[in-house]
Amino acid sequence: MADDGQKRGEEEEQVVNPWEVTAKDGGKIDYDKLIEKFGCQRLDRSLVDRVEHLTGRPAHVFLRRGVFFAHRDFNEILDVYERGEKFYLYTGRGPSSEALHLGHLVPFMFTKYLQDAFKVPLVIQLTDDEKCMWKNLSVEESQRLAHENAKDIIACGFDITRTFIFSDFSYVGGAFYENMVKVAKCVTFNKVVGIFGLTPEDHIGKISFPPVQAVPSFPSSFPHLFPGKDQLRCLIPCAIDQDPYFRMTRDVAPRIGYQKPALIESSFFPALQGETGKMSASDPNSAIYVTDSSKDIKNKVNRYAFSGGQDSIENHRKYGANLEVDIPVKYLSFFLEDDAELEQIRKEYGAGRMLTGEVKKRLIEVLSELVERHCKARAAVTDEALFGCTHRLFMNKLPQMTTVEELDNEGYNLPPLKMNATLSCLFNVFFLLLTLSPLDSRGSGEHAMVDLNYLPAFKDVPDYDAVPAFWDAIRSLVS
Ligand code: TRP
């Protein structure tokens, strides 16, 4: 594994790790250097073309404009897909704030596109434990933020029949925890210090956390979603600051008999004040939040968005804007979908024929529309809607997510059956008889284990109702 370490000399240059993103001398992040230092690959045009070819749709703006610019083994994921096999997506969020800003939405918008384009399952980890430790939040507060953030995430439009969202506090255990221990045994203290730059003064929670973020990369951590699919490949869309976690994961994977996760990594969404790092949660004026009103957006863009325009109209007309440092143009390159219009703005503004005020006006329109759309979608996410893809998270129930097999059957999206308990039991017994025969032929012939929650009509029924009803139905059949 290529340890990036936190060697003194490098630290003065630029620091990029999951907790700190600082450019050299207040300049821009040097992404070429990052690729070299981390040892990932640049995502070149031929891969983008391949995605378009395989999915039969245009590449997402973030892909064709290079926002997602680096990868690890993404080509292998495309090979898998080309062979007609499945893979799954894994992404996550550390719930450190109530409201998300535009930068937070970037990986989720992109993940939604990947899910739609490849029609694959998705797991989303909410690391409430991580933020509890790093941001010194109480357990309860981190859990509350995870719950609130889950709504914003679902509002990004994921296909909830193919999506499983979980928080660490509520999900870690069982097979997930077994994998954490397997990973932990392969990583020495020195290695963690080397990868993450921790010091002896850091508390041990920080040292023990990396396996928690590592193991969602392994399908066997989700036995209810991917039973018997331990070698299913995983693709992780994330910002490049998360790379250290997955460098560690990829190093360990073959040693414990698992596939390495593939990665597709983005650059950072810049602060309004300029492109020197990630946005700062402590300065509300450095970012546009999804809770901002149109008025807030107008105000923030007009007052704070760093402009590459010249200081007087005469100079601007004469020299044109410096597009390299201009935040309105940068933001438009993320969120204005129309390639021709973006090109037109770059040309006119760069030549001084268009003024900063005009570019900002267009940006305000684009962002207001995006935020408004998000707010509407979020308002429609009720706790009941959350239930579909969170189950264990807040409701302590088993999942309803479509399994990999079922994904092949496009007709699967039937509404859950509504029946009374006895009827549903009879239905289940019928279903059970169908499934038991193959089970029995492989087993000892003496026992069969039945998880009622997997039976279609029991998906919504708690065990204390389901188990007695199940036996009643069996008895009514045999008596
Ligand atoms: N550590 C990430 C954060 O602080 C959250 C996270 C967990 C994540 N798993 C992930 C991000 C997988 C991307 C991919 O936001």
XYZ file of C-alpha atoms and ligand atoms in Angstrom:
494
model
C 0.000 0.000 0.000
C 1.320 3.445 -0.836
C 1.243 5.304 2.446
C 0.848 8.985 1.841
C 1.781 9.700 5.429
C 1.836 13.155 6.845
C 5.487 13.845 6.330
C 6.463 17.356 7.322
C 7.625 18.522 3.925
C 4.465 17.375 2.215
C 2.234 18.810 4.872
C 3.416 22.264 3.984
C 2.473 21.615 0.396
C -1.090 20.355 0.409
C -2.979 18.158 2.816
C -5.822 15.952 1.642
C -7.237 13.364 4.002
C -10.756 12.601 5.222
C -10.538 15.360 7.851
C -8.520 18.058 6.227
C -8.298 19.534 2.771
C -5.825 22.388 2.467
C -4.146 23.593 -0.675
C -0.566 24.777 -0.816
C -0.139 28.453 0.178
C -3.843 29.104 -0.138
C -3.691 28.150 -3.824
C -5.671 25.524 -5.694
C -5.582 21.822 -4.962
C -3.171 20.146 -7.364
C -5.186 17.140 -8.509
C -2.464 15.705 -10.733
C -0.210 15.547 -7.709
C -2.959 13.856 -5.712
C -3.398 11.170 -8.338
C 0.313 10.531 -8.279
C 0.568 10.535 -4.509
C -2.484 8.351 -3.900
C -1.680 6.052 -6.810
C -5.077 6.146 -8.471
C -5.705 6.489 -12.181
C -6.976 9.438 -14.193
C -10.426 8.944 -15.637
C -9.819 9.621 -19.277
C -12.145 10.304 -22.173
C -12.044 6.703 -23.414
C -13.645 5.498 -20.152
C -16.338 8.173 -20.406
C -17.037 7.058 -23.975
C -17.231 3.489 -22.803
C -19.804 4.406 -20.137
C -21.922 6.147 -22.763
C -21.639 3.202 -25.088
C -22.507 0.597 -22.444
C -25.390 2.472 -20.851
C -26.781 3.932 -24.059
C -27.176 7.352 -22.502
C -25.098 10.514 -22.379
C -22.564 10.647 -19.572
C -23.530 12.719 -16.549
C -22.325 16.321 -16.525
C -19.974 15.445 -13.649
C -18.416 12.755 -15.798
C -18.154 14.576 -19.094
C -16.825 17.762 -17.444
C -14.272 15.944 -15.327
C -15.720 16.545 -11.848
C -15.206 12.820 -11.311
C -11.660 12.712 -12.540
C -9.913 9.743 -10.929
C -10.618 6.053 -10.418
C -9.393 2.693 -9.281
C -10.397 -0.304 -11.391
C -13.489 1.421 -12.781
C -12.651 -0.283 -16.091
C -13.059 -3.662 -14.344
C -16.548 -2.668 -13.213
C -17.384 -1.819 -16.818
C -16.020 -5.237 -17.877
C -18.304 -6.879 -15.318
C -21.271 -4.928 -16.629
C -20.377 -5.690 -20.213
C -20.421 -9.410 -19.430
C -23.985 -8.951 -18.200
C -23.043 -9.415 -14.546
C -24.114 -7.230 -11.639
C -22.174 -5.065 -9.238
C -23.342 -2.778 -6.452
C -22.704 0.817 -5.456
C -21.584 1.990 -2.047
C -21.394 5.585 -0.879
C -21.898 7.404 2.386
C -22.083 10.525 4.433
C -20.821 11.603 7.810
C -23.821 13.403 9.324
C -22.064 16.419 10.797
C -24.631 19.075 9.995
C -28.377 19.414 9.855
C -28.522 20.841 6.363
C -26.550 19.697 3.357
C -24.795 22.140 1.074
C -24.328 21.821 -2.664
C -20.954 20.138 -2.240
C -22.594 17.376 -0.208
C -25.091 16.755 -2.999
C -22.443 16.171 -5.661
C -21.604 12.515 -4.847
C -25.261 11.671 -4.282
C -26.423 13.236 -7.551
C -23.738 11.290 -9.321
C -24.558 8.055 -7.508
C -28.189 8.443 -8.516
C -27.105 8.718 -12.123
C -24.954 5.581 -11.809
C -27.816 3.673 -10.190
C -30.207 4.690 -12.977
C -27.731 4.079 -15.767
C -26.550 0.650 -14.597
C -29.685 -0.415 -12.688
C -27.764 -1.673 -9.697
C -28.339 -1.884 -5.956
C -26.894 0.778 -3.696
C -25.911 0.862 -0.045
C -25.491 4.196 1.743
C -23.610 4.366 5.000
C -24.356 7.152 7.471
C -21.340 7.310 9.741
C -23.018 8.765 12.813
C -20.329 7.058 14.913
C -17.564 8.805 12.946
C -19.046 12.259 13.458
C -19.803 11.537 17.095
C -16.073 10.938 17.542
C -14.596 13.583 15.255
C -17.046 16.413 15.766
C -17.574 15.639 19.402
C -21.336 15.329 19.000
C -23.410 13.321 21.464
C -24.563 9.896 20.336
C -28.158 11.126 20.246
C -27.327 14.239 18.253
C -25.352 12.259 15.662
C -28.253 9.853 15.294
C -30.704 12.701 14.886
C -28.538 14.274 12.194
C -28.264 10.906 10.429
C -32.046 10.683 10.361
C -32.413 14.215 8.962
C -29.662 13.685 6.398
C -31.242 10.420 5.240
C -34.232 12.433 4.036
C -32.031 14.785 2.035
C -30.254 11.822 0.533
C -33.455 10.056 -0.492
C -34.653 13.379 -1.924
C -31.860 13.030 -4.498
C -34.193 10.570 -6.191
C -32.748 7.119 -5.528
C -34.701 4.087 -6.583
C -35.722 3.051 -3.087
C -36.455 -0.517 -4.106
C -32.754 -0.868 -4.856
C -31.360 1.236 -2.024
C -30.399 0.402 1.533
C -29.505 3.275 3.871
C -28.121 2.464 7.266
C -26.559 4.270 10.160
C -23.580 2.659 11.873
C -25.085 2.987 15.338
C -28.113 0.991 14.311
C -26.650 -1.493 11.849
C -23.145 -2.507 12.939
C -23.204 -6.073 14.229
C -23.481 -9.589 12.862
C -21.766 -10.262 9.561
C -20.838 -6.585 9.222
C -18.961 -6.702 12.507
C -17.319 -10.009 11.642
C -15.874 -8.338 8.563
C -14.739 -5.356 10.631
C -12.757 -7.673 12.872
C -11.252 -9.478 9.873
C -10.112 -6.121 8.481
C -8.859 -4.827 11.825
C -6.629 -7.888 12.233
C -4.851 -7.021 8.976
C -4.052 -3.388 9.777
C -1.289 -2.490 12.200
C -1.248 0.606 14.357
C 1.675 1.911 12.320
C -0.288 1.483 9.143
C -3.264 3.481 10.446
C -0.936 6.238 11.557
C 0.751 6.140 8.150
C -2.470 6.314 6.178
C -4.498 8.693 8.286
C -1.844 10.727 10.022
C -3.203 10.085 13.525
C -1.053 10.947 16.531
C -0.592 9.274 19.928
C -2.833 11.958 21.412
C -5.807 10.945 19.264
C -8.338 8.821 21.093
C -8.567 5.154 20.201
C -12.000 5.599 18.621
C -10.293 7.262 15.694
C -7.827 4.410 15.352
C -10.547 1.781 15.374
C -12.953 3.546 13.029
C -11.463 2.806 9.562
C -12.779 -0.806 9.420
C -16.316 0.557 9.855
C -16.031 2.537 6.645
C -14.130 -0.258 4.924
C -16.518 -3.185 5.200
C -19.563 -1.907 3.293
C -17.217 -2.545 0.327
C -17.774 -6.257 0.933
C -21.137 -7.735 -0.054
C -20.968 -10.288 2.767
C -21.454 -7.390 5.215
C -25.058 -7.330 3.973
C -26.194 -10.961 4.094
C -29.841 -9.899 3.790
C -29.113 -8.070 0.522
C -26.511 -10.209 -1.185
C -26.890 -13.753 0.138
C -24.329 -16.101 -1.399
C -22.844 -13.273 -3.483
C -19.604 -12.791 -1.587
C -17.648 -12.004 -4.728
C -20.039 -9.367 -6.104
C -18.000 -6.349 -7.160
C -18.478 -2.991 -5.475
C -18.059 0.493 -6.958
C -17.626 3.450 -4.615
C -18.374 6.966 -5.881
C -16.806 9.465 -3.462
C -14.773 12.635 -3.151
C -11.053 11.950 -3.375
C -10.470 12.825 0.297
C -12.040 9.442 1.167
C -9.370 7.594 -0.787
C -7.251 6.710 2.291
C -10.069 4.549 3.713
C -10.358 2.615 0.527
C -6.635 2.305 -0.075
C -6.598 0.492 3.221
C -9.663 -1.554 2.207
C -8.169 -2.564 -1.127
C -4.940 -3.559 0.546
C -6.734 -5.853 2.966
C -9.423 -7.299 0.661
C -7.433 -10.083 -1.072
C -5.921 -11.133 2.245
C -9.360 -11.970 3.610
C -10.647 -13.545 0.409
C -12.658 -10.603 -0.912
C -12.711 -8.514 -4.074
C -11.152 -5.070 -3.971
C -13.745 -2.316 -4.271
C -13.428 -0.098 -7.334
C -13.573 3.677 -6.931
C -14.668 6.650 -8.949
C -13.473 9.854 -7.327
C -14.405 13.517 -7.578
C -12.610 16.777 -7.047
C -13.958 19.130 -4.379
C -16.778 21.529 -4.827
C -15.226 24.925 -4.124
C -16.305 27.458 -1.508
C -18.023 30.640 -2.689
C -14.910 32.577 -1.690
C -12.689 30.679 -4.084
C -11.132 27.423 -5.020
C -8.698 26.675 -2.229
C -10.234 23.639 -0.591
C -13.499 22.159 0.610
C -16.255 24.329 1.986
C -16.117 25.070 5.651
C -19.040 24.010 7.790
C -18.145 26.715 10.299
C -18.727 29.556 7.839
C -22.349 29.563 6.587
C -21.464 32.168 3.977
C -18.960 29.894 2.305
C -21.637 27.623 0.866
C -25.145 27.429 -0.544
C -27.287 25.145 1.612
C -30.296 23.195 0.441
C -32.235 25.079 3.121
C -31.332 28.508 1.690
C -34.191 30.584 0.284
C -33.982 32.119 -3.186
C -33.222 35.389 -1.437
C -30.347 33.832 0.526
C -28.967 32.347 -2.673
C -29.143 35.680 -4.476
C -27.474 37.417 -1.585
C -24.695 34.891 -1.138
C -23.872 34.678 -4.846
C -23.872 38.442 -5.297
C -21.896 39.210 -2.155
C -19.513 36.306 -1.738
C -18.982 34.426 -5.006
C -15.410 35.150 -5.975
C -15.314 36.817 -9.360
C -12.692 36.541 -12.054
C -14.054 39.710 -13.640
C -11.887 42.846 -13.838
C -12.167 45.697 -11.335
C -13.671 48.200 -13.754
C -16.024 47.813 -16.691
C -13.404 49.315 -19.024
C -10.763 46.820 -17.914
C -13.267 44.012 -18.073
C -14.222 44.862 -21.648
C -10.532 45.129 -22.467
C -9.098 42.028 -20.745
C -12.103 39.792 -20.137
C -12.712 37.624 -17.064
C -10.204 35.191 -15.633
C -12.259 32.009 -15.914
C -9.691 29.974 -14.025
C -10.555 31.601 -10.705
C -14.153 32.608 -11.338
C -16.583 30.870 -8.978
C -19.855 31.642 -10.813
C -18.485 29.965 -13.949
C -17.147 27.080 -11.873
C -20.535 26.554 -10.194
C -22.289 26.741 -13.563
C -19.959 24.055 -14.855
C -21.340 21.770 -12.126
C -25.008 22.600 -12.409
C -25.821 24.112 -15.792
C -26.552 21.088 -17.919
C -26.709 22.746 -21.305
C -23.220 22.359 -22.792
C -23.846 24.917 -25.533
C -25.019 27.590 -23.099
C -22.077 26.992 -20.791
C -19.674 27.289 -23.688
C -21.356 30.487 -24.815
C -21.028 32.006 -21.305
C -17.375 31.028 -21.052
C -16.658 32.581 -24.426
C -18.552 35.832 -23.896
C -17.455 36.322 -20.290
C -13.875 35.370 -21.033
C -13.807 37.955 -23.831
C -15.259 40.676 -21.616
C -18.487 40.977 -23.565
C -20.483 39.518 -20.686
C -20.269 41.057 -17.207
C -19.945 39.307 -13.830
C -23.416 40.513 -12.861
C -24.970 38.724 -15.821
C -23.180 35.473 -15.099
C -24.180 35.663 -11.454
C -27.781 36.283 -12.449
C -27.831 33.085 -14.488
C -26.177 31.175 -11.655
C -28.778 32.428 -9.170
C -31.519 31.131 -11.457
C -29.895 27.734 -11.867
C -29.194 27.274 -8.159
C -32.593 28.547 -7.006
C -34.283 26.061 -9.283
C -32.102 23.207 -8.073
C -32.603 24.031 -4.386
C -36.339 24.492 -4.843
C -36.618 21.122 -6.559
C -34.650 19.511 -3.761
C -36.822 21.094 -1.051
C -39.990 19.827 -2.693
C -38.555 16.318 -2.968
C -37.361 16.404 0.628
C -40.732 17.560 1.927
C -42.256 14.524 0.238
C -39.949 12.136 2.132
C -41.961 11.084 5.146
C -40.801 8.701 7.838
C -42.894 6.048 6.103
C -41.044 6.642 2.851
C -37.765 6.425 4.744
C -38.845 3.044 6.013
C -38.589 1.454 2.597
C -34.834 1.737 2.462
C -33.774 2.228 6.047
C -35.763 -0.384 8.016
C -33.225 -1.295 10.695
C -32.060 2.271 10.821
C -34.995 3.707 12.642
C -37.704 1.079 12.699
C -35.855 -2.064 13.664
C -37.256 -4.127 10.822
C -35.808 -6.267 8.106
C -35.191 -4.890 4.642
C -37.448 -4.798 1.662
C -34.807 -4.053 -0.859
C -34.856 -5.924 -4.123
C -32.265 -8.691 -4.170
C -29.763 -9.088 -6.949
C -31.723 -11.990 -8.451
C -34.882 -9.991 -8.426
C -33.203 -7.170 -10.248
C -33.089 -9.374 -13.296
C -36.819 -9.612 -13.160
C -38.057 -6.200 -14.212
C -41.588 -7.131 -13.179
C -40.626 -7.207 -9.536
C -41.978 -3.823 -8.529
C -45.323 -5.149 -7.386
C -46.915 -3.450 -4.420
C -46.725 -5.503 -1.197
C -49.714 -7.778 -0.797
C -52.354 -6.601 1.624
C -53.947 -9.617 3.338
C -55.157 -10.528 6.739
C -52.847 -12.621 8.909
C -54.323 -16.067 8.187
C -54.654 -15.533 4.479
C -51.151 -14.216 4.269
C -49.942 -17.239 6.206
C -51.542 -19.632 3.779
C -49.912 -17.732 1.002
C -46.602 -17.973 2.800
C -46.928 -21.659 3.435
C -47.524 -22.164 -0.262
C -44.488 -20.015 -0.989
C -42.549 -21.911 1.639
C -43.355 -25.319 0.145
C -42.045 -24.037 -3.146
C -38.790 -22.917 -1.593
C -38.338 -25.804 0.837
C -37.988 -28.568 -1.703
C -34.724 -27.320 -3.231
C -33.497 -26.354 0.239
C -34.160 -29.809 1.543
C -32.469 -31.546 -1.343
C -29.256 -29.774 -0.408
C -29.658 -29.983 3.366
C -29.772 -32.838 5.833
C -33.463 -33.344 5.284
C -34.172 -32.738 8.940
C -34.312 -28.983 9.375
C -35.139 -25.962 7.387
C -34.560 -22.466 8.642
C -37.188 -19.991 7.609
C -36.793 -16.287 8.047
C -40.350 -15.047 7.947
C -39.280 -11.571 7.003
C -38.170 -12.851 3.655
C -41.605 -14.149 2.810
C -43.427 -11.584 0.696
C -46.514 -11.176 2.848
C -44.510 -10.842 6.065
C -42.261 -8.049 5.021
C -44.176 -5.493 7.058
C -45.175 -7.725 9.940
C -43.175 -7.726 13.177
C -41.905 -11.124 14.373
C -44.158 -11.243 17.414
C -47.173 -11.264 15.074
C -45.600 -13.200 12.255
C -44.251 -16.205 14.147
C -47.500 -17.272 15.912
C -49.526 -16.579 12.771
C -47.126 -18.707 10.777
C -47.508 -21.694 13.119
C -51.283 -21.262 13.200
C -51.306 -21.522 9.453
C -49.050 -24.597 9.420
C -51.309 -26.270 12.001
C -54.431 -25.408 10.047
C -52.885 -27.114 7.036
C -51.842 -30.341 8.741
C -54.878 -30.841 11.037
N -16.482 9.445 5.895
C -17.472 10.002 5.018
C -17.785 11.449 5.437
O -17.281 11.933 6.397
C -18.743 9.202 5.022
C -18.660 7.908 4.263
C -18.792 6.651 4.782
C -18.419 7.744 2.863
N -18.685 5.719 3.815
C -18.458 6.343 2.621
C -18.220 8.640 1.792
C -18.291 5.818 1.321
C -18.054 8.107 0.510
C -18.067 6.718 0.297
O -18.559 12.118 4.787
